[in-house]
Coordinates of C-alpha atoms and ligand atoms in Angstrom, one line a residue:
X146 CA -14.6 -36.6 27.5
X147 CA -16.4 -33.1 27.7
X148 CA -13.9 -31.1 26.0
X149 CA -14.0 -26.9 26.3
X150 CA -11.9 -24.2 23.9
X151 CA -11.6 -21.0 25.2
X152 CA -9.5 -18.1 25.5
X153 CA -8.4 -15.2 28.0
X154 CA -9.6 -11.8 25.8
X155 CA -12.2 -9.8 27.8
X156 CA -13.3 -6.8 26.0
X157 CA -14.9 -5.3 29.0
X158 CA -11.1 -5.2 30.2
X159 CA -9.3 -3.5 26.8
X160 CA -9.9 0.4 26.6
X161 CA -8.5 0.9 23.7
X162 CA -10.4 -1.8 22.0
X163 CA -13.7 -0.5 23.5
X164 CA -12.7 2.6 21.4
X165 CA -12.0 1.1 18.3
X166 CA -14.6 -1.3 18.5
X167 CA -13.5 -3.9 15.9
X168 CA -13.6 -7.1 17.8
X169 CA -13.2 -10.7 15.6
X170 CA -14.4 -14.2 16.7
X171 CA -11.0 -16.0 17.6
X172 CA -10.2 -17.9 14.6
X173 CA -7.8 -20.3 15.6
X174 CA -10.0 -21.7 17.7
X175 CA -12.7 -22.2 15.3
X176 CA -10.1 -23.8 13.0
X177 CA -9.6 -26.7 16.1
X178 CA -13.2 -27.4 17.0
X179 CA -13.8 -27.5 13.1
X180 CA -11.3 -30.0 12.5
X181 CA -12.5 -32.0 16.2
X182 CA -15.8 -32.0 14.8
X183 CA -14.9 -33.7 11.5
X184 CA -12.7 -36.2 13.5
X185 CA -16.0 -37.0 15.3
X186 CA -15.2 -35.4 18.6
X187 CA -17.4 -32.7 20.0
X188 CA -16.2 -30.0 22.0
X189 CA -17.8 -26.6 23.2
X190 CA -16.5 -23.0 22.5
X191 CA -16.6 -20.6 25.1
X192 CA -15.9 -17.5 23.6
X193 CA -14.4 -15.1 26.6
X194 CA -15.1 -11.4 24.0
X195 CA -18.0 -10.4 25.1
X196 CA -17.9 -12.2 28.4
X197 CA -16.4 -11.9 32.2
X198 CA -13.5 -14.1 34.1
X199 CA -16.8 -14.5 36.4
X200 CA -19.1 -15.7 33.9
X201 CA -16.2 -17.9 33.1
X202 CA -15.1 -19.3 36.2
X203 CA -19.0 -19.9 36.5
X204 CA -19.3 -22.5 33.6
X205 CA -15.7 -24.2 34.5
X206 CA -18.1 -24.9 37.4
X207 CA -21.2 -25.5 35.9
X208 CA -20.1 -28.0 33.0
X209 CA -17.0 -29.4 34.7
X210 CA -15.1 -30.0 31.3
X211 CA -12.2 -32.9 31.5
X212 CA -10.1 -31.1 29.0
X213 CA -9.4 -27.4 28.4
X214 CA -8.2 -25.7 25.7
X215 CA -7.0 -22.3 25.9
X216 CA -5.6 -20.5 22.9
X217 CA -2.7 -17.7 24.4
X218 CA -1.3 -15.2 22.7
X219 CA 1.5 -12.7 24.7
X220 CA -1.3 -10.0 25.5
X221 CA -3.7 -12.4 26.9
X222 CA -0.9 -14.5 28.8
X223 CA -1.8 -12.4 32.3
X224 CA -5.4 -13.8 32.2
X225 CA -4.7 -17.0 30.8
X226 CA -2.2 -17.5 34.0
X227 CA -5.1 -16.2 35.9
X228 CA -7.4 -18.9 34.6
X229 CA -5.1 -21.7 34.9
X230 CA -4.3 -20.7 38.9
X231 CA -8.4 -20.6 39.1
X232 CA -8.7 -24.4 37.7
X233 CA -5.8 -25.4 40.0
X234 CA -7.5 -24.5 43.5
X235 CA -10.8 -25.1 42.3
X236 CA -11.8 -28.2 43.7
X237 CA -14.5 -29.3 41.4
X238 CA -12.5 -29.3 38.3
X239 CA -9.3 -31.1 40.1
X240 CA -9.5 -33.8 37.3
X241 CA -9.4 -31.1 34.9
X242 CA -6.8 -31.5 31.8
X243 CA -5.2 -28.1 31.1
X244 CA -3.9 -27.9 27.3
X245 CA -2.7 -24.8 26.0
X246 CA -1.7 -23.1 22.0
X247 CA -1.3 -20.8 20.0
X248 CA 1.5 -18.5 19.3
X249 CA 2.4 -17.3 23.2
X250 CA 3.5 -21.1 23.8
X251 CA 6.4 -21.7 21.9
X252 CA 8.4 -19.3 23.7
X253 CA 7.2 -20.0 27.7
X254 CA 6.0 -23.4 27.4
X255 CA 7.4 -24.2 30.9
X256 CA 6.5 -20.8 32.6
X257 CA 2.9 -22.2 31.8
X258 CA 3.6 -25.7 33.2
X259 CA 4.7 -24.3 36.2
X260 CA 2.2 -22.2 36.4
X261 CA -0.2 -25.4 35.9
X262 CA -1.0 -26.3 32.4
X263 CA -0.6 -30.0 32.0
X264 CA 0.2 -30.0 28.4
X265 CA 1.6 -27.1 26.0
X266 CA 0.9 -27.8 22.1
X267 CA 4.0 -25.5 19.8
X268 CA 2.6 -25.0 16.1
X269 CA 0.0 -25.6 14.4
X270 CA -3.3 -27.1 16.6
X271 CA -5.6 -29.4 14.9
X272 CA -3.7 -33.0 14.4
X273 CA -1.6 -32.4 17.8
X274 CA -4.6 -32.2 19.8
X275 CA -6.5 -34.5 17.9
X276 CA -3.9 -37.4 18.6
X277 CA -3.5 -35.8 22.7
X278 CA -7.4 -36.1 23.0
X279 CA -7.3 -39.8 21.8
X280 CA -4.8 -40.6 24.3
X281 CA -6.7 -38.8 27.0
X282 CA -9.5 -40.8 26.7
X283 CA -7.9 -44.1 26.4
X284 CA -6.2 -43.5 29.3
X285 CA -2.6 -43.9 27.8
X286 CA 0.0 -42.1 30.1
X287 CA 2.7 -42.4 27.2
X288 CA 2.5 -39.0 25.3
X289 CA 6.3 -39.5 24.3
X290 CA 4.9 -39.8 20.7
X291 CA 2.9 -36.9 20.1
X292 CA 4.6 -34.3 18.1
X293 CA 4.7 -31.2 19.0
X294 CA 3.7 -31.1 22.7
X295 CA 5.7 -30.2 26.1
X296 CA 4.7 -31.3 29.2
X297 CA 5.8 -31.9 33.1
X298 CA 8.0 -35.4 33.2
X299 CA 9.3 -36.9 36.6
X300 CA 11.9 -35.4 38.2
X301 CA 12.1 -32.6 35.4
X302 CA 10.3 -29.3 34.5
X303 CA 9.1 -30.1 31.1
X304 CA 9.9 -32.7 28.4
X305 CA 9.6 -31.5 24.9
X306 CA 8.5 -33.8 22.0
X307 CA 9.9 -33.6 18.5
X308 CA 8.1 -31.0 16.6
X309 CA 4.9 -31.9 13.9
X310 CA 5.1 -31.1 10.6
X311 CA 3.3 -28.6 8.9
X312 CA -0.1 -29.8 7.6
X313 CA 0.8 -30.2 3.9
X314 CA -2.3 -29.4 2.4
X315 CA -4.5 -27.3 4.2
X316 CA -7.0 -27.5 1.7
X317 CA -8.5 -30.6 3.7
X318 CA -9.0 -28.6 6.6
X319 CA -12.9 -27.7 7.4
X320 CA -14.3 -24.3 7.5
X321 CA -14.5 -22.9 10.9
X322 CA -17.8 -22.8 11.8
X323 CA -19.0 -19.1 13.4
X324 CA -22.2 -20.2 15.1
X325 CA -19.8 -21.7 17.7
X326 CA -19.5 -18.5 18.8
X327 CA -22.1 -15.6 19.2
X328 CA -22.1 -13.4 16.0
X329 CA -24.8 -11.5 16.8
X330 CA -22.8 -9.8 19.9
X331 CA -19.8 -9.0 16.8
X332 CA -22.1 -7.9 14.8
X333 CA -23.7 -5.5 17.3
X334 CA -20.8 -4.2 18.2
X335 CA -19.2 -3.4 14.6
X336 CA -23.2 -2.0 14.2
X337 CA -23.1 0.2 17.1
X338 CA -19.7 1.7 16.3
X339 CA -19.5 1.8 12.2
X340 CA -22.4 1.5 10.4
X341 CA -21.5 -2.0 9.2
X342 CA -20.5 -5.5 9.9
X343 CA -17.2 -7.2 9.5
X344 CA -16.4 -10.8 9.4
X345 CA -12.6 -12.4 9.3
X346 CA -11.5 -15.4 7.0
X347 CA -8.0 -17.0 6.6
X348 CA -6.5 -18.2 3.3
X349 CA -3.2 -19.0 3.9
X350 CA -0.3 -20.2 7.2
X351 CA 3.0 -18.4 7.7
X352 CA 5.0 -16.4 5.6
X353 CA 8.2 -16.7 4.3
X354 CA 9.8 -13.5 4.9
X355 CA 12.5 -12.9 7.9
X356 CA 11.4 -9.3 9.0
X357 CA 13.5 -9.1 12.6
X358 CA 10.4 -8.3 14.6
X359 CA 7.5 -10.5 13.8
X360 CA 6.7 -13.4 15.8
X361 CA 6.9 -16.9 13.7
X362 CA 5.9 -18.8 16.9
X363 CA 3.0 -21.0 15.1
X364 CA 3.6 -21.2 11.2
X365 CA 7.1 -20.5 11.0
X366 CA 8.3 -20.0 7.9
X367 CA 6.2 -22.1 6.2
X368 CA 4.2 -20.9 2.8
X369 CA 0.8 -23.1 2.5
X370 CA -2.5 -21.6 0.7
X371 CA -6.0 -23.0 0.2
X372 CA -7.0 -23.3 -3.3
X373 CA -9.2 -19.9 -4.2
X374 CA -11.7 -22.5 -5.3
X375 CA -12.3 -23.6 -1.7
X376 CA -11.6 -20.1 -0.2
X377 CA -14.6 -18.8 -3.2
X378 CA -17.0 -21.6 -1.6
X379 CA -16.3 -20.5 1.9
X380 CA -16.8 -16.8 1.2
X381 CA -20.0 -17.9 -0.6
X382 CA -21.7 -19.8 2.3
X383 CA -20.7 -17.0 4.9
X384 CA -21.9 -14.2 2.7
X385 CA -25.5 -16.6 2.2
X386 CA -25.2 -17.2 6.1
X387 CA -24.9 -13.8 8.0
X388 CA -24.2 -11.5 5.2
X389 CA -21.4 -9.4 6.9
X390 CA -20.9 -6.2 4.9
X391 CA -17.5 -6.9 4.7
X392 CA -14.2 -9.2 5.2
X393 CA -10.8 -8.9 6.5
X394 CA -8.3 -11.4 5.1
X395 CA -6.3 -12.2 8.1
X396 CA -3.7 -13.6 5.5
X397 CA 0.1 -12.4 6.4
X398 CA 0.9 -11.8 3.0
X399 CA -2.2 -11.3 0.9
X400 CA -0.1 -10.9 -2.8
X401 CA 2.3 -12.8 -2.2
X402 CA 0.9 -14.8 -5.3
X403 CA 0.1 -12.9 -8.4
X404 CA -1.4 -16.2 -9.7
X405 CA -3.6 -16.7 -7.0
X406 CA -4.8 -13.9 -6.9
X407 CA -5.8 -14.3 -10.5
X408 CA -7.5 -17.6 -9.9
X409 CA -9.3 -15.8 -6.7
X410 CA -10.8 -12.8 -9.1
X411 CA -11.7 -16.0 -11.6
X412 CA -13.2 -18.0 -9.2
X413 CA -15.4 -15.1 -7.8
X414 CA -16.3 -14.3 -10.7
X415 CA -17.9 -17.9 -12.0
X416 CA -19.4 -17.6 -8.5
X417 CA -20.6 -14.4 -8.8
X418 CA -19.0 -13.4 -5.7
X419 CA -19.3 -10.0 -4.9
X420 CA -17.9 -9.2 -1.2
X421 CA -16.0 -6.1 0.0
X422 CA -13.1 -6.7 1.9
X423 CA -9.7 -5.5 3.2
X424 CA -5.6 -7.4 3.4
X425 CA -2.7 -6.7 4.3
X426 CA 0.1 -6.9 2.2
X427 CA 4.3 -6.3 1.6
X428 CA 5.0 -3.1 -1.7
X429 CA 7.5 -5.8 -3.2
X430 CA 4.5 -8.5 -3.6
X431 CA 2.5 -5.7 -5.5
X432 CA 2.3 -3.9 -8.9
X433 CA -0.1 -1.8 -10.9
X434 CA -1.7 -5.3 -12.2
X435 CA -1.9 -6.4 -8.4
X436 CA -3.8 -3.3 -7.7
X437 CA -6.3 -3.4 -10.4
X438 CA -6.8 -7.6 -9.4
X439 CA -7.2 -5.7 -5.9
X440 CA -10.1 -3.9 -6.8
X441 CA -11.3 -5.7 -8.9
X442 CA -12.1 -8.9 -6.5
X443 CA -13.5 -6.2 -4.1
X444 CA -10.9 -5.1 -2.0
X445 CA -11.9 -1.6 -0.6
X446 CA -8.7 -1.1 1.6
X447 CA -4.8 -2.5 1.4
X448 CA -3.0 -2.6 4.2
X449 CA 1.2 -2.0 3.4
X450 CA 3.9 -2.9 5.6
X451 CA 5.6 0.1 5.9
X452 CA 7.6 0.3 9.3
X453 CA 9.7 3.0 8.8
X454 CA 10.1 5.9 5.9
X455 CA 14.1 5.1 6.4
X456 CA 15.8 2.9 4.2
X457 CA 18.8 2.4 6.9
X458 CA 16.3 1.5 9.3
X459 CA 14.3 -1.1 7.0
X460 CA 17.4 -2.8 6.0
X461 CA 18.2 -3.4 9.8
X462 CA 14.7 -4.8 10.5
X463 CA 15.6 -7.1 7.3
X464 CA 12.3 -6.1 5.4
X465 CA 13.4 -6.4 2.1
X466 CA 11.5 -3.7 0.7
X467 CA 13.0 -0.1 -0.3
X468 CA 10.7 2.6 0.9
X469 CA 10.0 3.8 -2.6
X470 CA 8.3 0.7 -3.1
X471 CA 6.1 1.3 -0.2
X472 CA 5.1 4.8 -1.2
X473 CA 4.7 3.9 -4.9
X474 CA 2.4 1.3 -3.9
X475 CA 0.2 3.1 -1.8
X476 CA -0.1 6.2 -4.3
X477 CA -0.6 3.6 -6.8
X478 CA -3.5 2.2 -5.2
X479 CA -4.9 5.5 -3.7
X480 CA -5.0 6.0 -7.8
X481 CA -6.9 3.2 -8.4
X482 CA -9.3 4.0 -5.7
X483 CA -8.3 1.5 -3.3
X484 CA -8.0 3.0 0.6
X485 CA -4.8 2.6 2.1
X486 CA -3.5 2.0 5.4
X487 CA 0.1 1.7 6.6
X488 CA 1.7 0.3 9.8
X489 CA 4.9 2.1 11.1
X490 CA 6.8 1.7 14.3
X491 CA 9.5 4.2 16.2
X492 CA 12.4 3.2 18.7
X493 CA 13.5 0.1 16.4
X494 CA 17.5 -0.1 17.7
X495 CA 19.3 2.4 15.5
X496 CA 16.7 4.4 14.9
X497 CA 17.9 8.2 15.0
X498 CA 16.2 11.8 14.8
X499 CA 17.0 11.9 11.1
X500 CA 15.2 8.6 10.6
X501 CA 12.0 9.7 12.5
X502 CA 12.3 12.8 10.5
X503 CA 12.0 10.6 7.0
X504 CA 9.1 8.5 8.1
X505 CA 7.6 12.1 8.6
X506 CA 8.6 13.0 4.9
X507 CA 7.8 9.4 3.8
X508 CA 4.1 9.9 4.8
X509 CA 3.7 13.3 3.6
X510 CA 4.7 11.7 0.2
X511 CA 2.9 8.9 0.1
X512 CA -0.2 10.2 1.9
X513 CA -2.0 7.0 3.2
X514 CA -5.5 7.5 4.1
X515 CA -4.4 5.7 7.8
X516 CA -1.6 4.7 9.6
X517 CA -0.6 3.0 12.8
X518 CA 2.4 4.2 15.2
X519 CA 3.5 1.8 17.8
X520 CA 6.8 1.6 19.7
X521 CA 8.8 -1.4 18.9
X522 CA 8.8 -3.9 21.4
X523 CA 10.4 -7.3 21.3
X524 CA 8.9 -10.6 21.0
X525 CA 10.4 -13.4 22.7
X526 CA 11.7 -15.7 19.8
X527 CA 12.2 -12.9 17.3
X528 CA 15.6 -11.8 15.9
X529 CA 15.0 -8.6 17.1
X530 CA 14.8 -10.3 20.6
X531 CA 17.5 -11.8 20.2
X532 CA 19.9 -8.9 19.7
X533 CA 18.6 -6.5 22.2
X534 CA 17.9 -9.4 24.9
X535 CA 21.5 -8.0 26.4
X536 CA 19.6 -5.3 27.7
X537 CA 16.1 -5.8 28.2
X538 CA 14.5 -4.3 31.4
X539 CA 11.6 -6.9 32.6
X540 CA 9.0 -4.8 34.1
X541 CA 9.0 -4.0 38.2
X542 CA 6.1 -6.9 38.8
X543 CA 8.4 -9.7 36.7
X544 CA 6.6 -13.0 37.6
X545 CA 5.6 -14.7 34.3
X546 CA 1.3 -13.9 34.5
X547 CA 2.5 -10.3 35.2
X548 CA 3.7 -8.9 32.3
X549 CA 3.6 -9.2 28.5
X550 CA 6.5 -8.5 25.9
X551 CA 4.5 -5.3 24.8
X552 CA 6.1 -4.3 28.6
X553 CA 9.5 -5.4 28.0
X554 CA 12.1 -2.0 27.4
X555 CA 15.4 -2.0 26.1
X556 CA 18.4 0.1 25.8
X557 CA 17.5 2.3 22.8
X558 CA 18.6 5.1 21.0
X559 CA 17.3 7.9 23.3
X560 CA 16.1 7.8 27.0
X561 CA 12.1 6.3 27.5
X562 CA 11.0 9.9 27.1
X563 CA 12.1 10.5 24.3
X564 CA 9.6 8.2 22.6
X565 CA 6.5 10.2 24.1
X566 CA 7.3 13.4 22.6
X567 CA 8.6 11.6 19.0
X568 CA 5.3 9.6 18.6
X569 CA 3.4 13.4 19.8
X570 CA 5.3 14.7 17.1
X571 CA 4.3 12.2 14.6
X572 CA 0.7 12.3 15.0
X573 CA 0.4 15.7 15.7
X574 CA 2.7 16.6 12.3
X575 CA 0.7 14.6 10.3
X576 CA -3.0 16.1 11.5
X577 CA -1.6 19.1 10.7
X578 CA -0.8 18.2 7.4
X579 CA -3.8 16.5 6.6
X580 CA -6.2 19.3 7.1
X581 CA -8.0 20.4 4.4
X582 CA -5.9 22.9 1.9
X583 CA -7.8 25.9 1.8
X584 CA -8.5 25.9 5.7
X585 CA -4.3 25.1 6.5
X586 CA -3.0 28.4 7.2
X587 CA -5.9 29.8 9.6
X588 CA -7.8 26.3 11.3
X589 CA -6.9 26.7 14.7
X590 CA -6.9 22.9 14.3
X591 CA -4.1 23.0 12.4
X592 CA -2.5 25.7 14.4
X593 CA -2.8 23.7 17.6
X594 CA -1.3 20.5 15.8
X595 CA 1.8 22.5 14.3
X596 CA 2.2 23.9 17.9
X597 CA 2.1 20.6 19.3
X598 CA 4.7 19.5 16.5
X599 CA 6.7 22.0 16.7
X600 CA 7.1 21.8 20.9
X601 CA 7.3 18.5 20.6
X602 CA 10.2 18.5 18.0
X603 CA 11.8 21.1 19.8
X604 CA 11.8 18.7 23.5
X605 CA 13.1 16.2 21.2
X606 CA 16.0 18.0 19.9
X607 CA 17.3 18.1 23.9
X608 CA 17.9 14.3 24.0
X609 CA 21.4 12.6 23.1
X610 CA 22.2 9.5 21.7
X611 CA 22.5 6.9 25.0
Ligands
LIG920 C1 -6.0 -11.6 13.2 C2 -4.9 -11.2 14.2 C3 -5.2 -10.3 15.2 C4 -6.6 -9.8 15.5 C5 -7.3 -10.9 16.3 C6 -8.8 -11.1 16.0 C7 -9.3 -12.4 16.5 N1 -10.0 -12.4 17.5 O1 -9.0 -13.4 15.9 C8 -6.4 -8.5 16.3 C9 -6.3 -7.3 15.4 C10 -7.4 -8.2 17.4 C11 -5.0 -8.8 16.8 C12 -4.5 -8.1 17.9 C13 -3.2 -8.4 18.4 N2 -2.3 -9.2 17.9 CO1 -2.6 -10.4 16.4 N3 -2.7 -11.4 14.8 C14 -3.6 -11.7 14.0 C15 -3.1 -12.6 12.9 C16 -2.8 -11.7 11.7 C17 -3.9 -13.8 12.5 C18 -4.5 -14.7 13.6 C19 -5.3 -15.8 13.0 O2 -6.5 -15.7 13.0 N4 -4.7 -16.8 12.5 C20 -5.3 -18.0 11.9 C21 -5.6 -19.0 13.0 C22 -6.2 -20.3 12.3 O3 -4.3 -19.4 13.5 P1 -4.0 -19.3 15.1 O4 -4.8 -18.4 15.7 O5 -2.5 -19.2 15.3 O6 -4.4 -20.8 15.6 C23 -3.7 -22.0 15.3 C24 -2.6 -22.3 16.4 O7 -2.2 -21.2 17.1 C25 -3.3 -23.3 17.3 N5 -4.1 -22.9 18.4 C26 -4.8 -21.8 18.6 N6 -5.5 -21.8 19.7 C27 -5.3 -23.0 20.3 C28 -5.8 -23.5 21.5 C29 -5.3 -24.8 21.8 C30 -5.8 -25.4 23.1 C31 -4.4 -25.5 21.0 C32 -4.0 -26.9 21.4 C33 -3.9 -24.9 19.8 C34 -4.4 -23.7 19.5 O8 -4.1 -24.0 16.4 C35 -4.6 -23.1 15.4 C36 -4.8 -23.9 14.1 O9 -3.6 -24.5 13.7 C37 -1.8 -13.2 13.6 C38 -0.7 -13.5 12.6 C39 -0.9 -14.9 12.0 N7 -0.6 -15.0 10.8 O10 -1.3 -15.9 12.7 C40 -1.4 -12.0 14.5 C41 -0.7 -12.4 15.8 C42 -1.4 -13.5 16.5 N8 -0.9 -11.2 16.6 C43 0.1 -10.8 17.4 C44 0.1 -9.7 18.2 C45 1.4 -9.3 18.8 C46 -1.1 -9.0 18.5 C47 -1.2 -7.8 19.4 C48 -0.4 -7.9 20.7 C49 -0.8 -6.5 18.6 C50 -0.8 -5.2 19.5 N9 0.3 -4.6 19.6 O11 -1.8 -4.8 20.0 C51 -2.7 -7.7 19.6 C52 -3.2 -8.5 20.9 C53 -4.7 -8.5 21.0 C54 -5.2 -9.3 22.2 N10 -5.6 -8.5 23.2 O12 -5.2 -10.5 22.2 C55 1.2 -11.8 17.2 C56 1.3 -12.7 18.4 C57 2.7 -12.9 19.0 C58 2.7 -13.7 20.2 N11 3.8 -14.4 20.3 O13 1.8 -13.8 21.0 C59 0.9 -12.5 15.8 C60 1.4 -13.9 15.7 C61 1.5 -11.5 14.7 C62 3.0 -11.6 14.6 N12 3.5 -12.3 13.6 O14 3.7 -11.0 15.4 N13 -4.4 -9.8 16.1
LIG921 S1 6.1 -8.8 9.1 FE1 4.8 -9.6 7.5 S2 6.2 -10.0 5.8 FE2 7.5 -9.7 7.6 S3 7.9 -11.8 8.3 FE3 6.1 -11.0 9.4 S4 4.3 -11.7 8.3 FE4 6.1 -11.9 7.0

């Protein structure tokens, strides 16, 4: 059967993107046309990035594939609903298998039946689809047992087999191989924009924390790590492939091992390894040892969960990290000359003035070279979901294909507005402070931030608690 893997991301769509510029192959499909390969079973990648729902639509037409793939995450779900109504009316590809993963599944597996996928794979991809393809092309009708699938049964809206397993060692899994997609256009891009190329790599699946707002939809809970032997070789033959200038380990948890990491620096080390590359990690899964293995296996930039500067608001969020530890860690690295980034969020439920006002402080302190801001939206499937589903607003359009959850609102603290001048504030606080010493006091830069800041604050200080 002519099988096709795609996806719904078209960077000629994403603004924000086009100004960042720091697009990624999509991995998890890689991962599935790796393992389909090894299995014997060829399938085609059409990598949607750098492409057009046209040129899409155009080689759905052209190549008429039996079976297709489509990875969906809760940003792409609009297009991904767009492409399956296109396969649907399309007369040509009427005997067209729709199959859909990834971590947007779980949660609306029969709001994408409806809307026309013929099968919905929960979890991990490679061993569900492997045994869903096999009975596709033998013609078996029974799917009742393939693990971890949901699909349309007679006379009801979906049927939903027992989930799979985790993969137990995912050491056996292939590399993903990148020429499936084109590099060259990724490279260009990262080229173009920075200076330099980037390339991703994946060491380990899920994570077993519990923080309230992070979306467990494919790994769960689960804790499973390639050897750093395999992940050494891997690095090797992409570095002796397309030399990228450097990697970003798309690893939840990238300390969560001290050992490992250990083995990792060992490993590149008999290798003679050398690769720059940046992680993302939690402060509690780090120490001044961590750091130095850190640099010293080449990482040039360390992510840290940070979320909030407020301690009440971290243990709501169930992060289990103090704050302390989060600004220790990233002075500590800054020390060691490592660059730091940080992710926080505002409008978490609970969150209060006071506590905006400490992430403020909490940055000043801690100084990270970046940091990200974003308002906290729900996840459908997350605990945070879960206790503010009472009172979430769906957006005006609210037809599933319409929205995504980063539209969903909620009842928080202060009124919507609120959040416009708070997140002003921030960013405008925080360019103030990070002007250069000796220019502070007469920049007009730093003027104009502090005015923004201040105005901003001020606004603020008219809103009540709902
Ligand atoms: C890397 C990454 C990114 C990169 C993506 C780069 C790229 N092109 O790969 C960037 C930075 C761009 C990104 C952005 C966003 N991300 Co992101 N990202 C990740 C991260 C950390 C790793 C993804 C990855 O590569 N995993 C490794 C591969 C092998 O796993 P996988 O993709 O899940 O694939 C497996 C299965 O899903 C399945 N599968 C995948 N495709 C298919 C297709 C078929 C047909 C089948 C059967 C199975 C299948 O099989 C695969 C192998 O088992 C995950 C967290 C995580 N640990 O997975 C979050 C994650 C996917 N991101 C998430 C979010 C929320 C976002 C953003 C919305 C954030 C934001 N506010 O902007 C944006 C959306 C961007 C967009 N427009 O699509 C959420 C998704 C939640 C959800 N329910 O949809 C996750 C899960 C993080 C989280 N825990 O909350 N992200
Ligand atoms: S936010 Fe990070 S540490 Fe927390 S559960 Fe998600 S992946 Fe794990």
């Amino acid at each position: 059967m002519k099988i096709l893997l795609t996806h719904g991301y078209f960077l000629e769509e994403d603004k924000v993107e086009q100004n960042i510029m720091m697009p990624y192959p999509p991995q998890g499909l890689l991962h599935l046309n790796a393992y389909l390969t090894k299995q014997g079973i060829s399938s085609t990648v059409f990598d949607t990035t750098f492409s057009s729902f046209k040129e899409l639509t155009s080689f759905f037409k052209e190549h008429r594939p039996e079976i297709i793939g489509i990875y969906c995450n809760m940003v792409t779900r609009i297009n991904i609903v767009k492409i399956i109504r296109y396969i649907r009316q399309e007369e040509s590809l009427e005997k067209s298998i729709i199959i859909l993963g990834g971590p947007d599944v779980r949660q609306h597996n029969v709001n994408y039946l409806k809307a026309g996928a013929d099968f919905c794979v929960t979890g991990e991809g490679e061993e569900t689809m492997l045994e869903l393809i096999m009975n596709l092309e033998a013609r078996i009708k029974d799917v009742s047992g393939i693990k971890g699938i949901t699909y349309k049964g007679a006379g009801v809206d979906s049927i939903s087999n027992p989930e799979r397993p985790f993969i137990k060692n995912i050491d056996d899994l292939p590399f993903p191989d990148f020429d499936r997609v084109s590099l060259t256009d990724y490279f260009s891009a990262w080229k173009n924009k920075h200076g330099y190329t980037s390339m991703t790599i994946s060491t380990m699946r899920g994570c077993p924390y519990f923080c309230k707002w992070c979306s467990k939809a494919v790994y769960g809970n689960s804790y499973r790590r390639r050897s750093p032997e395999k992940v050494v070789i891997e690095l090797s033959r992409l570095v002796e492939q397309y030399h990228p200038d450097q990697f970003w380990f798309v690893d939840d948890v990238f300390t969560l091992s001290k050992s490992w990491l250990k083995e990792f620096l060992h490993h590149s080390r008999q290798n003679k390894l050398k690769i720059r590359y940046e992680c993302i990690t939690r402060a509690d899964k780090m120490d001044e040892e961590t750091v130095e293995l850190l640099k010293d296996s080449g990482c040039f930039k360390v992510w840290i969960g940070g979320e909030s500067g407020s301690q009440k608001m971290l243990d709501r969020m169930d992060r289990r990290v103090t704050a302390g530890q989060v600004r220790e860690m990233i002075i500590t690295s800054k020390k060691a000359g490592i660059g730091t980034g940080t992710f926080l969020m505002l409008g978490y439920p609970g969150e209060t003035r006071q506590d905006i006002d400490e992430t403020v402080r909490h940055l000043k302190t801690s100084k990270p070279d970046q940091y990200t801001l974003t308002l906290a939206y729900p996840i459908k499937g997350t605990a945070f979901y879960m206790e503010v589903s009472a009172s979430i607003r769906m957006p005006v359009f609210n037809n599933f294909g319409d929205y995504s959850d980063r539209d969903l609102d909620f009842q928080r603290t202060y009124k919507p507005a609120f959040y416009w001048h708070a997140i002003r504030y921030v960013h405008h606080e925080m360019e103030a402070f990070n002007q250069k010493p000796y220019v502070k006091r007469i920049s007009p830069f730093f003027i104009k931030h502090k005015l923004i800041a201040a105005m901003s604050r001020f606004i603020m200080s008219f809103y009540n608690p709902l």
